[in-house]
DNA sequence: AATGAATGAGGCTTCATTCAT
DNA sequence: TATGAATGAAGCCTCATTCAT
């Protein structure tokens, strides 16, 4: 949908992929451009030719353009979920958890970078918010309205509902896959069901 | 393993305080020992005399010994909440939110360090878990049982309940005070009430 | 040694002109080939195709071949002065000042390069001397003899006289236009007249 | 006369001396900090510890403080000349030429640096002017007035006279020792006498 | 116990130059 | 002929750490 094609060379892609991996693993400040160059089988000079500076590389990784590389995927598979018009809100939540879980597992490195580096690079925050906001928020807003109209969702303001759902899902996923990946967790189905149940009874009005 | 009272000199305290601040603000890898020395009005040599290495300084900051400095305070004010035997579970939650909020605001720097650096320093994770686990978990477990017996809490397993409560409270507080401190939030009372309400209706069994 | 007309392509001219400008402004060592390429709207490869190396480009700029591009102009307008047979030596000096001033102003960049880089590139010195010497010295020698015969010039040896005149004129012009272009100078006419007068009479008053 | 003692360590002095030499020989941009470190038997880190940056080192070399190291010498031996109250102005000029020649030969490197780098570092110009102006100009002004009153100097304005004398002396010395040190020059005495004579009488013979 | 000069390894970045297209 | 991606050597600079005082 974006007109100006990125046209990244093979080396550029190798650099971005390697850097993404390493930044995620060791942090931005803890990764040297030399290491990136080696692992990407590229000369250090090439990195700077393309990305101007180490920070430039970081920004490229999380830049809208790069995100757009993921965006189609993100949108498409989010749409798959959102467009299904589940009979019950709970089924939507269940589907979203699976969907988000898959996405996060696939994009763990970039998300790790975002989470770790946002506090140190104010520019990142803006990109993150813009990206999340623009592409995802609206759609979700519509869905929520749909279930509110159906009487399956409390009439709280949307921001709060989104935050509640998001924080329930994200805090579980982040804890499980980012912060404490080695801890012993119950099976995914059971964890999923718990979240659903809690969200259900908390957000669905009693009559 | 912790020997008797740690007797820190003024310089050592100055170093720890300065380093805590700077690590929190710019990250461990992003802070230089030189900067710490300057801001603490201490020579670089002194830092290494006392803490062996930069990592040693980090470990000292988050070490049980240092944490013990905070521990009495932590425990005491957590106990203040937990020992009150509120009539209703909701009141406990409300009190805990206020309590945690105060603690986090007071100890933001160290928490920031923990959150940021845990992924890069495996040793930290152990210290963190041991510290949090040992001192707090048990107590909370008792409390939960108390309210379960009173019929005010679902009969889920404790781990899940704790995670649910903790993630509700923490994800709100972390988001509000650590990740997005500048965003426009509703007033604290309203936010608190929402969390309480959601937790309440989600966790309290319907009859 | 100079073969027939040098046929420079448009790109080559663009490169030479841009490089001349930049070398003059920032020095040879302070200018990158990349910058030259950009400002000349040419790829870096092209520069090396044509000039072999960065040094080759410098040599091309100050080479006899390039200088010959200016030589006709130089000679012509110097001849204009020298062929006029002024009644008085002072008038010749006055005319030469104006003439040199114009030339220097028009060719400031290349002169700057010569002045700045001669100490670091021995080859340059030879080119410079050969070029200046061959084309100009002889002519001036004749002129001096002419005014000596007329009794308007002391009977010192020519080398000294040339050096005296040249240094008077050049040190003024270099100081005024190269070294301290922003300083506050008197009007050009007044400065010119002072040089003429001092050359004529010296500093000791005759009574 | 300056109160705050510089207190340069041995290494600092070694760095400054080596850098002065190398900058003079190969230019600022043409000299690497690595080379300076090696020749000064010092680690590269030490250079930056003391001088912050390569430019900082350049500024230190030509800074007032460093110049003050030379200033006593400069002033003292200039005073030797200026305080002698020569019977004739010509004798003063003669003495000044010898004196300046000695100074320049002794400080050739620093002067070379100044001459070469001033066009590229505007800050240098200010330091140069301030330094020359403050310490030397006034004194010379007095001397000139002395000889004007004695009727041995034309009644031109002082600035012009100073410039004339300075440019005569400097252009000879710079040409002889800086720009074209290898050329074949007449003996020093003869050259000196010529300058004196020209300054005295000019180029036009009186009959 | 404290200092701060000194270090050398390594970090980020620039550069002249080459080469496949 | 022209391009510009790619290179690797070298440049400037920072850093954690050591050591004589």
mmCIF file with all atom_site columns, C-alpha atoms in Angstrom, chain D residues 16-120:
data_model
loop_
_atom_site.group_PDB
_atom_site.id
_atom_site.type_symbol
_atom_site.label_atom_id
_atom_site.label_alt_id
_atom_site.label_comp_id
_atom_site.label_asym_id
_atom_site.label_entity_id
_atom_site.label_seq_id
_atom_site.pdbx_PDB_ins_code
_atom_site.Cartn_x
_atom_site.Cartn_y
_atom_site.Cartn_z
_atom_site.occupancy
_atom_site.B_iso_or_equiv
_atom_site.pdbx_formal_charge
_atom_site.auth_seq_id
_atom_site.auth_comp_id
_atom_site.auth_asym_id
_atom_site.auth_atom_id
_atom_site.pdbx_PDB_model_num
ATOM 1   C CA . UNK D 1 16  ? 52.420 18.932 22.742 1.00 0.00 ? 16  UNK D CA 1
ATOM 2   C CA . UNK D 1 17  ? 55.944 18.938 21.455 1.00 0.00 ? 17  UNK D CA 1
ATOM 3   C CA . UNK D 1 18  ? 55.425 15.935 19.232 1.00 0.00 ? 18  UNK D CA 1
ATOM 4   C CA . UNK D 1 19  ? 52.136 17.211 17.905 1.00 0.00 ? 19  UNK D CA 1
ATOM 5   C CA . UNK D 1 20  ? 53.616 20.616 17.202 1.00 0.00 ? 20  UNK D CA 1
ATOM 6   C CA . UNK D 1 21  ? 56.345 19.011 15.178 1.00 0.00 ? 21  UNK D CA 1
ATOM 7   C CA . UNK D 1 22  ? 54.041 16.726 13.242 1.00 0.00 ? 22  UNK D CA 1
ATOM 8   C CA . UNK D 1 23  ? 51.313 19.274 12.592 1.00 0.00 ? 23  UNK D CA 1
ATOM 9   C CA . UNK D 1 24  ? 53.976 21.587 11.252 1.00 0.00 ? 24  UNK D CA 1
ATOM 10  C CA . UNK D 1 25  ? 55.478 18.928 9.061  1.00 0.00 ? 25  UNK D CA 1
ATOM 11  C CA . UNK D 1 26  ? 52.379 17.228 7.680  1.00 0.00 ? 26  UNK D CA 1
ATOM 12  C CA . UNK D 1 27  ? 49.546 19.555 8.510  1.00 0.00 ? 27  UNK D CA 1
ATOM 13  C CA . UNK D 1 28  ? 46.813 19.122 11.069 1.00 0.00 ? 28  UNK D CA 1
ATOM 14  C CA . UNK D 1 29  ? 44.532 17.001 8.921  1.00 0.00 ? 29  UNK D CA 1
ATOM 15  C CA . UNK D 1 30  ? 47.480 15.011 7.637  1.00 0.00 ? 30  UNK D CA 1
ATOM 16  C CA . UNK D 1 31  ? 48.650 13.926 11.070 1.00 0.00 ? 31  UNK D CA 1
ATOM 17  C CA . UNK D 1 32  ? 46.981 11.066 12.921 1.00 0.00 ? 32  UNK D CA 1
ATOM 18  C CA . UNK D 1 33  ? 46.590 10.945 16.665 1.00 0.00 ? 33  UNK D CA 1
ATOM 19  C CA . UNK D 1 34  ? 47.991 7.463  16.494 1.00 0.00 ? 34  UNK D CA 1
ATOM 20  C CA . UNK D 1 35  ? 51.220 8.788  15.025 1.00 0.00 ? 35  UNK D CA 1
ATOM 21  C CA . UNK D 1 36  ? 51.446 11.487 17.668 1.00 0.00 ? 36  UNK D CA 1
ATOM 22  C CA . UNK D 1 37  ? 50.952 8.915  20.394 1.00 0.00 ? 37  UNK D CA 1
ATOM 23  C CA . UNK D 1 38  ? 53.660 6.670  19.026 1.00 0.00 ? 38  UNK D CA 1
ATOM 24  C CA . UNK D 1 39  ? 56.237 9.387  18.543 1.00 0.00 ? 39  UNK D CA 1
ATOM 25  C CA . UNK D 1 40  ? 55.502 10.800 21.959 1.00 0.00 ? 40  UNK D CA 1
ATOM 26  C CA . UNK D 1 41  ? 55.737 7.326  23.538 1.00 0.00 ? 41  UNK D CA 1
ATOM 27  C CA . UNK D 1 42  ? 52.314 7.719  24.996 1.00 0.00 ? 42  UNK D CA 1
ATOM 28  C CA . UNK D 1 43  ? 49.079 5.823  24.563 1.00 0.00 ? 43  UNK D CA 1
ATOM 29  C CA . UNK D 1 44  ? 46.469 7.347  22.353 1.00 0.00 ? 44  UNK D CA 1
ATOM 30  C CA . UNK D 1 45  ? 44.113 7.357  25.294 1.00 0.00 ? 45  UNK D CA 1
ATOM 31  C CA . UNK D 1 46  ? 46.394 9.704  27.159 1.00 0.00 ? 46  UNK D CA 1
ATOM 32  C CA . UNK D 1 47  ? 46.147 12.285 24.426 1.00 0.00 ? 47  UNK D CA 1
ATOM 33  C CA . UNK D 1 48  ? 42.401 12.360 24.671 1.00 0.00 ? 48  UNK D CA 1
ATOM 34  C CA . UNK D 1 49  ? 42.407 12.249 28.444 1.00 0.00 ? 49  UNK D CA 1
ATOM 35  C CA . UNK D 1 50  ? 44.314 15.508 28.481 1.00 0.00 ? 50  UNK D CA 1
ATOM 36  C CA . UNK D 1 51  ? 43.167 17.304 25.376 1.00 0.00 ? 51  UNK D CA 1
ATOM 37  C CA . UNK D 1 52  ? 39.632 16.007 24.907 1.00 0.00 ? 52  UNK D CA 1
ATOM 38  C CA . UNK D 1 53  ? 39.917 15.856 21.114 1.00 0.00 ? 53  UNK D CA 1
ATOM 39  C CA . UNK D 1 54  ? 42.372 16.284 18.308 1.00 0.00 ? 54  UNK D CA 1
ATOM 40  C CA . UNK D 1 55  ? 41.173 19.816 17.811 1.00 0.00 ? 55  UNK D CA 1
ATOM 41  C CA . UNK D 1 56  ? 41.610 20.395 21.514 1.00 0.00 ? 56  UNK D CA 1
ATOM 42  C CA . UNK D 1 57  ? 45.231 19.441 21.084 1.00 0.00 ? 57  UNK D CA 1
ATOM 43  C CA . UNK D 1 58  ? 45.622 21.924 18.262 1.00 0.00 ? 58  UNK D CA 1
ATOM 44  C CA . UNK D 1 59  ? 44.068 24.634 20.360 1.00 0.00 ? 59  UNK D CA 1
ATOM 45  C CA . UNK D 1 60  ? 46.298 23.722 23.273 1.00 0.00 ? 60  UNK D CA 1
ATOM 46  C CA . UNK D 1 61  ? 49.324 24.124 21.061 1.00 0.00 ? 61  UNK D CA 1
ATOM 47  C CA . UNK D 1 62  ? 48.390 27.605 20.002 1.00 0.00 ? 62  UNK D CA 1
ATOM 48  C CA . UNK D 1 63  ? 46.523 28.527 23.142 1.00 0.00 ? 63  UNK D CA 1
ATOM 49  C CA . UNK D 1 64  ? 47.465 31.595 25.146 1.00 0.00 ? 64  UNK D CA 1
ATOM 50  C CA . UNK D 1 65  ? 48.646 29.351 27.935 1.00 0.00 ? 65  UNK D CA 1
ATOM 51  C CA . UNK D 1 66  ? 51.060 27.511 25.717 1.00 0.00 ? 66  UNK D CA 1
ATOM 52  C CA . UNK D 1 67  ? 52.013 30.743 24.057 1.00 0.00 ? 67  UNK D CA 1
ATOM 53  C CA . UNK D 1 68  ? 52.742 32.131 27.465 1.00 0.00 ? 68  UNK D CA 1
ATOM 54  C CA . UNK D 1 69  ? 55.386 29.486 27.676 1.00 0.00 ? 69  UNK D CA 1
ATOM 55  C CA . UNK D 1 70  ? 57.013 31.277 24.790 1.00 0.00 ? 70  UNK D CA 1
ATOM 56  C CA . UNK D 1 71  ? 55.799 34.734 25.642 1.00 0.00 ? 71  UNK D CA 1
ATOM 57  C CA . UNK D 1 72  ? 58.478 35.535 28.220 1.00 0.00 ? 72  UNK D CA 1
ATOM 58  C CA . UNK D 1 73  ? 61.098 34.667 25.678 1.00 0.00 ? 73  UNK D CA 1
ATOM 59  C CA . UNK D 1 74  ? 59.360 36.591 22.958 1.00 0.00 ? 74  UNK D CA 1
ATOM 60  C CA . UNK D 1 75  ? 58.909 39.686 25.020 1.00 0.00 ? 75  UNK D CA 1
ATOM 61  C CA . UNK D 1 76  ? 62.305 39.564 26.591 1.00 0.00 ? 76  UNK D CA 1
ATOM 62  C CA . UNK D 1 77  ? 64.199 39.365 23.397 1.00 0.00 ? 77  UNK D CA 1
ATOM 63  C CA . UNK D 1 78  ? 61.934 41.816 21.677 1.00 0.00 ? 78  UNK D CA 1
ATOM 64  C CA . UNK D 1 79  ? 62.461 44.199 24.555 1.00 0.00 ? 79  UNK D CA 1
ATOM 65  C CA . UNK D 1 80  ? 66.178 43.762 24.213 1.00 0.00 ? 80  UNK D CA 1
ATOM 66  C CA . UNK D 1 81  ? 65.833 45.247 20.777 1.00 0.00 ? 81  UNK D CA 1
ATOM 67  C CA . UNK D 1 82  ? 63.217 47.863 21.445 1.00 0.00 ? 82  UNK D CA 1
ATOM 68  C CA . UNK D 1 83  ? 64.790 49.258 24.595 1.00 0.00 ? 83  UNK D CA 1
ATOM 69  C CA . UNK D 1 84  ? 68.151 49.922 23.060 1.00 0.00 ? 84  UNK D CA 1
ATOM 70  C CA . UNK D 1 85  ? 67.249 53.349 21.657 1.00 0.00 ? 85  UNK D CA 1
ATOM 71  C CA . UNK D 1 86  ? 69.289 53.048 18.525 1.00 0.00 ? 86  UNK D CA 1
ATOM 72  C CA . UNK D 1 87  ? 70.654 56.262 17.161 1.00 0.00 ? 87  UNK D CA 1
ATOM 73  C CA . UNK D 1 88  ? 69.128 55.554 13.742 1.00 0.00 ? 88  UNK D CA 1
ATOM 74  C CA . UNK D 1 89  ? 65.915 53.926 12.739 1.00 0.00 ? 89  UNK D CA 1
ATOM 75  C CA . UNK D 1 90  ? 67.824 51.758 10.280 1.00 0.00 ? 90  UNK D CA 1
ATOM 76  C CA . UNK D 1 91  ? 69.745 50.189 13.114 1.00 0.00 ? 91  UNK D CA 1
ATOM 77  C CA . UNK D 1 92  ? 66.509 49.294 14.819 1.00 0.00 ? 92  UNK D CA 1
ATOM 78  C CA . UNK D 1 93  ? 65.257 47.607 11.668 1.00 0.00 ? 93  UNK D CA 1
ATOM 79  C CA . UNK D 1 94  ? 68.495 45.709 11.315 1.00 0.00 ? 94  UNK D CA 1
ATOM 80  C CA . UNK D 1 95  ? 68.306 44.530 14.919 1.00 0.00 ? 95  UNK D CA 1
ATOM 81  C CA . UNK D 1 96  ? 64.677 43.568 14.529 1.00 0.00 ? 96  UNK D CA 1
ATOM 82  C CA . UNK D 1 97  ? 65.361 41.488 11.476 1.00 0.00 ? 97  UNK D CA 1
ATOM 83  C CA . UNK D 1 98  ? 68.028 39.509 13.275 1.00 0.00 ? 98  UNK D CA 1
ATOM 84  C CA . UNK D 1 99  ? 65.857 39.183 16.289 1.00 0.00 ? 99  UNK D CA 1
ATOM 85  C CA . UNK D 1 100 ? 62.781 38.045 14.396 1.00 0.00 ? 100 UNK D CA 1
ATOM 86  C CA . UNK D 1 101 ? 64.836 35.707 12.335 1.00 0.00 ? 101 UNK D CA 1
ATOM 87  C CA . UNK D 1 102 ? 66.135 34.010 15.443 1.00 0.00 ? 102 UNK D CA 1
ATOM 88  C CA . UNK D 1 103 ? 62.688 33.758 16.927 1.00 0.00 ? 103 UNK D CA 1
ATOM 89  C CA . UNK D 1 104 ? 61.150 32.373 13.806 1.00 0.00 ? 104 UNK D CA 1
ATOM 90  C CA . UNK D 1 105 ? 63.868 29.837 13.345 1.00 0.00 ? 105 UNK D CA 1
ATOM 91  C CA . UNK D 1 106 ? 63.348 28.687 16.913 1.00 0.00 ? 106 UNK D CA 1
ATOM 92  C CA . UNK D 1 107 ? 59.581 28.529 16.619 1.00 0.00 ? 107 UNK D CA 1
ATOM 93  C CA . UNK D 1 108 ? 59.202 27.549 13.055 1.00 0.00 ? 108 UNK D CA 1
ATOM 94  C CA . UNK D 1 109 ? 56.901 24.607 13.761 1.00 0.00 ? 109 UNK D CA 1
ATOM 95  C CA . UNK D 1 110 ? 54.310 26.576 15.678 1.00 0.00 ? 110 UNK D CA 1
ATOM 96  C CA . UNK D 1 111 ? 54.352 29.364 13.135 1.00 0.00 ? 111 UNK D CA 1
ATOM 97  C CA . UNK D 1 112 ? 53.966 26.904 10.317 1.00 0.00 ? 112 UNK D CA 1
ATOM 98  C CA . UNK D 1 113 ? 50.934 25.497 12.060 1.00 0.00 ? 113 UNK D CA 1
ATOM 99  C CA . UNK D 1 114 ? 49.442 28.927 12.518 1.00 0.00 ? 114 UNK D CA 1
ATOM 100 C CA . UNK D 1 115 ? 50.001 29.886 8.904  1.00 0.00 ? 115 UNK D CA 1
ATOM 101 C CA . UNK D 1 116 ? 48.718 26.608 7.549  1.00 0.00 ? 116 UNK D CA 1
ATOM 102 C CA . UNK D 1 117 ? 45.714 26.087 9.766  1.00 0.00 ? 117 UNK D CA 1
ATOM 103 C CA . UNK D 1 118 ? 44.344 29.566 10.292 1.00 0.00 ? 118 UNK D CA 1
ATOM 104 C CA . UNK D 1 119 ? 42.205 29.408 7.141  1.00 0.00 ? 119 UNK D CA 1
ATOM 105 C CA . UNK D 1 120 ? 40.505 26.227 8.342  1.00 0.00 ? 120 UNK D CA 1
#
